[in-house]
CSV table of C-alpha atoms in Angstrom, one decimal:
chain,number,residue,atom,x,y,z
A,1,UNK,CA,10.2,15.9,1.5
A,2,UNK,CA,13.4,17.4,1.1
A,3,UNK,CA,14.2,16.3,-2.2
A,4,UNK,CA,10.7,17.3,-3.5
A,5,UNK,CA,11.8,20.7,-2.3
A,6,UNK,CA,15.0,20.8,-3.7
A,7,UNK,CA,13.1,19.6,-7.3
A,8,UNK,CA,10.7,22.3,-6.7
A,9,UNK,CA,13.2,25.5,-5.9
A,10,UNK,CA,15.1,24.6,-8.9
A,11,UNK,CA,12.6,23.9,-11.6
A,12,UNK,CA,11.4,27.4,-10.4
A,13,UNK,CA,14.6,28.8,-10.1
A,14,UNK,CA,15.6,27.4,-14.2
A,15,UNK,CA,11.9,29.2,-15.3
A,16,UNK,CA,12.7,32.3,-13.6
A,17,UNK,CA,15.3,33.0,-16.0
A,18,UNK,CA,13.2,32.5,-18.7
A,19,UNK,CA,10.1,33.2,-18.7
A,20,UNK,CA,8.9,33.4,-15.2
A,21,UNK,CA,10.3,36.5,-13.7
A,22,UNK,CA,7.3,37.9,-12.8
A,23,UNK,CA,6.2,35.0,-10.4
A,24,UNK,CA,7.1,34.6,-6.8
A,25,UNK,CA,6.0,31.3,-5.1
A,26,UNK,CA,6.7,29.6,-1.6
A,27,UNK,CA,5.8,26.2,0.2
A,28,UNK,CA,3.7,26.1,3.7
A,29,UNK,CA,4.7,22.8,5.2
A,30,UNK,CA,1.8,21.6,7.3
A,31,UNK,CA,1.0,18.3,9.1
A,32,UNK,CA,-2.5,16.8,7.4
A,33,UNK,CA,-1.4,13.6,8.3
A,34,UNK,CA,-3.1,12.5,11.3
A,35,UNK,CA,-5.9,10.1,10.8
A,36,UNK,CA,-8.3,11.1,13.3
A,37,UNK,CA,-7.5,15.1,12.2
A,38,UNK,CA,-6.5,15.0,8.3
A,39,UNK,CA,-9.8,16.6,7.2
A,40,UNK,CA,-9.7,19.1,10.2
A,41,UNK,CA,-6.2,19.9,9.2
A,42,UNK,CA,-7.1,20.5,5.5
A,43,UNK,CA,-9.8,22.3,6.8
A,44,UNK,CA,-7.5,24.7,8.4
A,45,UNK,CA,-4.9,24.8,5.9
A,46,UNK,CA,-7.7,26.3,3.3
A,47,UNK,CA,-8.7,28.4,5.9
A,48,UNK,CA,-5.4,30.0,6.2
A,49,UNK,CA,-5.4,30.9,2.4
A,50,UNK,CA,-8.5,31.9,2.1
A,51,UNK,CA,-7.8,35.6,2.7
A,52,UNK,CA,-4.8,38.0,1.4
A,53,UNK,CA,-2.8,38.0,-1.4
A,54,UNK,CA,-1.0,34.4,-1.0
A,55,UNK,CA,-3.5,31.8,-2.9
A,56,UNK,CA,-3.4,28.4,-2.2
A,57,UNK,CA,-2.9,26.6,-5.9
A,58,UNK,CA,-2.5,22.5,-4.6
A,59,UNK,CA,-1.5,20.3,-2.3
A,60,UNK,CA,2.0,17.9,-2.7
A,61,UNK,CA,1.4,15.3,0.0
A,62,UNK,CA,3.7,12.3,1.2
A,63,UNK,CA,1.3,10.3,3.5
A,64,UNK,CA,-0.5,7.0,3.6
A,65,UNK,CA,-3.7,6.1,1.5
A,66,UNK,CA,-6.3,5.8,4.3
A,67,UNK,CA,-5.3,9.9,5.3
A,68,UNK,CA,-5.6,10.8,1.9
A,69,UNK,CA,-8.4,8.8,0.7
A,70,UNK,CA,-10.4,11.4,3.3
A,71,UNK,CA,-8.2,14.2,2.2
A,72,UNK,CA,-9.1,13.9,-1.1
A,73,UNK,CA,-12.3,13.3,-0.6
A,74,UNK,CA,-13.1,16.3,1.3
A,75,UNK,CA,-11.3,18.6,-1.2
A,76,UNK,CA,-12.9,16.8,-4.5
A,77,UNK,CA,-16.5,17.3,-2.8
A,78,UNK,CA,-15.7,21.1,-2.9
A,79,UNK,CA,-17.6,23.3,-5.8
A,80,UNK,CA,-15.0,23.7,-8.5
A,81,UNK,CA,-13.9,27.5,-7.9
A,82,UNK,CA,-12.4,26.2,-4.3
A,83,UNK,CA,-11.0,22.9,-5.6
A,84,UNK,CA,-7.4,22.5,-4.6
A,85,UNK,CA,-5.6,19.8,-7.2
A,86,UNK,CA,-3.7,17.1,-4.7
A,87,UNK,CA,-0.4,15.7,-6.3
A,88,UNK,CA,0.4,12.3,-4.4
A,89,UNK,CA,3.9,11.2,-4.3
A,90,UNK,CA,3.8,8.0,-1.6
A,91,UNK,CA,0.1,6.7,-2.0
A,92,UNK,CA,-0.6,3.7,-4.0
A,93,UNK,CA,-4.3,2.8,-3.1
A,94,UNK,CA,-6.3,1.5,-6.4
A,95,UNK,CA,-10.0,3.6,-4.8
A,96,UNK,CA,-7.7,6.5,-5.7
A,97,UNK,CA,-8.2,6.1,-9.5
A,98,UNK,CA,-11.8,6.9,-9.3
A,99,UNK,CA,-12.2,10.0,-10.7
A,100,UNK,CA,-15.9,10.6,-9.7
A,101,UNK,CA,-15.2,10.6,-6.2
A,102,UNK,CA,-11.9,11.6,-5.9
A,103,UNK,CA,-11.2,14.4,-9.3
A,104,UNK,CA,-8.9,16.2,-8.0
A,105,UNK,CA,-6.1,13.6,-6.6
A,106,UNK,CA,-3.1,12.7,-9.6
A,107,UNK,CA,0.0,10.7,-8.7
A,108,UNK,CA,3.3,10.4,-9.7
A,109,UNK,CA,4.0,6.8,-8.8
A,110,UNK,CA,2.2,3.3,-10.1
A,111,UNK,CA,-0.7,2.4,-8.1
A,112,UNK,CA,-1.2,-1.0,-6.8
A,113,UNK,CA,-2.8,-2.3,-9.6
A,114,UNK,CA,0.0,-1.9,-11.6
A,115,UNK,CA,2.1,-3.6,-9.0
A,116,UNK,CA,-0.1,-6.8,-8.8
A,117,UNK,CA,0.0,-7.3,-12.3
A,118,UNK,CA,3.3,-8.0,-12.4
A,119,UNK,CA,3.3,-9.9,-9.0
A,120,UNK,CA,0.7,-12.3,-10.4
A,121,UNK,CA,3.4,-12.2,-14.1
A,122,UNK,CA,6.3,-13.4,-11.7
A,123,UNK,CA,4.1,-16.1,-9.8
A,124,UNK,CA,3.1,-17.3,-13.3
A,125,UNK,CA,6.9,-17.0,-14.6
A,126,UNK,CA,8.0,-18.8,-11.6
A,127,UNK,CA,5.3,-21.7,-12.4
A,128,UNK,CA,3.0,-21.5,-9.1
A,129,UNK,CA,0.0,-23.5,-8.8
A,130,UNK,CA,-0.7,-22.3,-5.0
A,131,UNK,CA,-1.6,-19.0,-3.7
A,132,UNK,CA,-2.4,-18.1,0.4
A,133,UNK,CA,-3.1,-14.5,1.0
A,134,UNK,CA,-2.7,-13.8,5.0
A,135,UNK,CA,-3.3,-9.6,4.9
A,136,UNK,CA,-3.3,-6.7,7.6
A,137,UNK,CA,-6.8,-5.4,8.0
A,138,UNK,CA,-6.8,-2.1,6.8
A,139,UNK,CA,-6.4,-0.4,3.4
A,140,UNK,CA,-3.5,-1.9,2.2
A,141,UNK,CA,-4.1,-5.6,2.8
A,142,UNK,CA,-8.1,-5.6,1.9
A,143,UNK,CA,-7.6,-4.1,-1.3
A,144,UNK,CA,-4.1,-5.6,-1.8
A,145,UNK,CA,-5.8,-9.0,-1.4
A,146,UNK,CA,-8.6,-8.5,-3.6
A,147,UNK,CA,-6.5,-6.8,-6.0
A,148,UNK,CA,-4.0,-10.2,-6.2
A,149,UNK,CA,-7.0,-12.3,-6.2
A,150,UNK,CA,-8.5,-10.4,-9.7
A,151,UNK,CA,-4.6,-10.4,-11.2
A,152,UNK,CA,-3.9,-14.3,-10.5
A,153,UNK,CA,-6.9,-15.3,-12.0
A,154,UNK,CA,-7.1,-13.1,-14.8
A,155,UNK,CA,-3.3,-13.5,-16.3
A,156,UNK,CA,-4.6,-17.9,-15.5
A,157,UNK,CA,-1.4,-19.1,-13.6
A,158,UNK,CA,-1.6,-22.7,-15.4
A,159,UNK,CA,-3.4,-23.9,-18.8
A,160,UNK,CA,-4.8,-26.8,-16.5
A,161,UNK,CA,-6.8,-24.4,-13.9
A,162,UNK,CA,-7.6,-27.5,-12.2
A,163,UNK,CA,-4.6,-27.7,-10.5
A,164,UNK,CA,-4.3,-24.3,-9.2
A,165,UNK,CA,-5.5,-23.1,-5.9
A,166,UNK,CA,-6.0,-19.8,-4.3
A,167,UNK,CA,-7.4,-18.9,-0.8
A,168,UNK,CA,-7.3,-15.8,2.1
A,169,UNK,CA,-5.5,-17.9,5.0
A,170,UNK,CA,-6.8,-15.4,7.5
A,171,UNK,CA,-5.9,-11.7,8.5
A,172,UNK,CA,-4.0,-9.8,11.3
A,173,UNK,CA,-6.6,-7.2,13.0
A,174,UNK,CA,-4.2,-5.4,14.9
A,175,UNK,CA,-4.0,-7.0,17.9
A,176,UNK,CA,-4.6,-10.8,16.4
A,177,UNK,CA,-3.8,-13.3,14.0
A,178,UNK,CA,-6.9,-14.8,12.8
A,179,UNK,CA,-6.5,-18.0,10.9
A,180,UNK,CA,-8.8,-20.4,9.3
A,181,UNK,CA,-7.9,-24.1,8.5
A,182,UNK,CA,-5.6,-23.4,5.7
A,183,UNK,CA,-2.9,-25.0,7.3
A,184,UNK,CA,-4.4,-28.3,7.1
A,185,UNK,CA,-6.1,-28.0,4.0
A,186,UNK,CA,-2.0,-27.1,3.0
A,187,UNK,CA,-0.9,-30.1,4.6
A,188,UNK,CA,-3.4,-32.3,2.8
A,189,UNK,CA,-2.8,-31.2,-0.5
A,190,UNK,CA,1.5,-32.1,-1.2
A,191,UNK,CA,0.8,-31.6,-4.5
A,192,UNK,CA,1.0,-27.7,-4.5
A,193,UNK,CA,4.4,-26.1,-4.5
A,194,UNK,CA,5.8,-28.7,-3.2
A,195,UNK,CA,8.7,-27.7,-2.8
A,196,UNK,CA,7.6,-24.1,-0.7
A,197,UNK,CA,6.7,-25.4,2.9
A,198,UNK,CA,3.2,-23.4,4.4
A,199,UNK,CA,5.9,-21.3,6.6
A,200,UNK,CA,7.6,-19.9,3.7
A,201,UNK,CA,4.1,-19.6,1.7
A,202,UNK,CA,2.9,-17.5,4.9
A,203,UNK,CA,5.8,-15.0,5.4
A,204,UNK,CA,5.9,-14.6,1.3
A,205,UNK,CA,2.2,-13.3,1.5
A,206,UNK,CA,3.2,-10.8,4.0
A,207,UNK,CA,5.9,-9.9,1.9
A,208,UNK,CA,3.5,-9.3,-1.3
A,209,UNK,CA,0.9,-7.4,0.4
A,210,UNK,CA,3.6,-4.8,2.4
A,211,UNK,CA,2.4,-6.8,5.8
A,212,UNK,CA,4.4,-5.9,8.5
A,213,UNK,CA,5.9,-8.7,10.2
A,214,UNK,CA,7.5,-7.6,14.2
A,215,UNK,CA,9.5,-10.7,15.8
A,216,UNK,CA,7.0,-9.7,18.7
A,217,UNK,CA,4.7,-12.0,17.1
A,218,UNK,CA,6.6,-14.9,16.8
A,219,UNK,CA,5.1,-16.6,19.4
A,220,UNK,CA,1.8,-15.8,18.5
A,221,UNK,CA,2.6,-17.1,14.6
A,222,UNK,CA,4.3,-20.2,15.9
A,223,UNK,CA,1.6,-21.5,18.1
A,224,UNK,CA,-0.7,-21.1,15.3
A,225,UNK,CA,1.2,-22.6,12.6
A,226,UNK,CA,2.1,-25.0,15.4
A,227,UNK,CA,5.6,-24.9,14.0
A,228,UNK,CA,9.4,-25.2,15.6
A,229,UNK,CA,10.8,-21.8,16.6
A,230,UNK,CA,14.1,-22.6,16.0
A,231,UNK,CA,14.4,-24.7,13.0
A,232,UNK,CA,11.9,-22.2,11.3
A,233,UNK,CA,13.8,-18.8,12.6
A,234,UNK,CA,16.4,-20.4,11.2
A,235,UNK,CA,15.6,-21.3,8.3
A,236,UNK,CA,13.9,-17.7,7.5
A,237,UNK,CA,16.6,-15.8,9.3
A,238,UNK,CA,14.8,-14.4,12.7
A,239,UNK,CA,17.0,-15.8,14.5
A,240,UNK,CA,17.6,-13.4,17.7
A,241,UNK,CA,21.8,-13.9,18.0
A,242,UNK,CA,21.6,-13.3,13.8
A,243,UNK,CA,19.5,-10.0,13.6
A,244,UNK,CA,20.4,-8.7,16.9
């Protein structure tokens, strides 16, 4: 947040001088954040500005999509004489760029469309003929895998689509690792990526879809992959003694 406000008090300070004089402005920091409260918060926060002189003109948020997508929801819902226009600076979520739900939410960064597209480019550059999505349960990793899935097939990995494969290995709930056969299918078929083993294929999916991976579940992702902790910890760098 800080160097949105240093962005903010000098743009403002630079039209001052010139054309701006007669405008004084200030920023209410508040915490609509919480997931259980964001709406609630908002709620307030509009509230609070709803009487006096000061009037509320937007919203600059830096929070996660699944808080906003609520947020903004709430506020776009509003008639159009209490609409409050939401500027997004840290959320990503594709639902986002439906403006019939949500009118009143921009952004200032790439969604993750935009992102997957050039995922599924480098998988093509890089000459992949295997895909295994593994994703985190919640706004990021459904749409993330759905939004991979549309991008692989669409920019057609290989000429001979024959040889290309593409599956969902499973998805982490929050407290499990749920995992269908994939590994054997994996094991069955040499003839994809041979040269990527299914360990490095199932920590590259987390990397892709923003999955975070805790060594607390090491254990857990070993004795389902059914794979040597210490040659593969290793070999990807969790190691204990090497990342302390």
């Amino acid at each position: 947040m800080q160097p949105i406000l240093f962005y903010y008090h000098r743009q403002l300070d630079f039209k001052k001088t010139i054309y701006l004089s007669f405008l004084f402005a200030e920023i209410d920091i508040a915490d609509v954040c919480e997931p259980k409260s964001s709406v609630i918060r908002t709620m307030e926060l509009l509230k609070k500005y709803q009487t006096g002189p000061k009037k509320l003109i937007g919203i600059l948020s830096m929070t996660t999509s699944a808080n906003m997508l609520n947020v903004s929801w709430f506020l776009s819902s509003l008639p159009s004489q209490k609409s409050v226009i939401q500027i997004g600076t840290a959320e990503t979520a594709d639902k986002l760029n439906n403006r019939a739900l949500y009118r009143t939410f921009f952004r200032v960064i790439p969604d993750d469309g935009y992102q997957f597209q050039l995922i599924a480019q480098l998988l093509k550059k890089l000459n992949w003929n295997y895909v295994a999505i593994l994703y985190e349960k919640d706004v990021y990793g459904e749409e993330g895998a759905k939004l991979l899935t549309y991008n692989v097939y669409n920019n057609m990995l290989n000429d001979d689509t024959g040889r290309f494969k593409f599956q969902e290995v499973g998805y982490y709930n929050g407290k499990d690792l749920i995992l269908n056969n994939s590994p054997r299918q994996l094991s069955d078929s040499p003839h994809y990526n041979s040269s990527f083993s299914w360990v490095h294929l199932f920590f590259y999916a987390f990397l892709i879809l923003r999955c975070r991976l805790f060594l607390s579940f090491r254990s857990r992702i070993r004795q389902a992959l059914d794979c040597s902790p210490t040659d593969r910890e290793r070999e990807l760098g969790l190691d204990r003694r090497e990342t302390g």
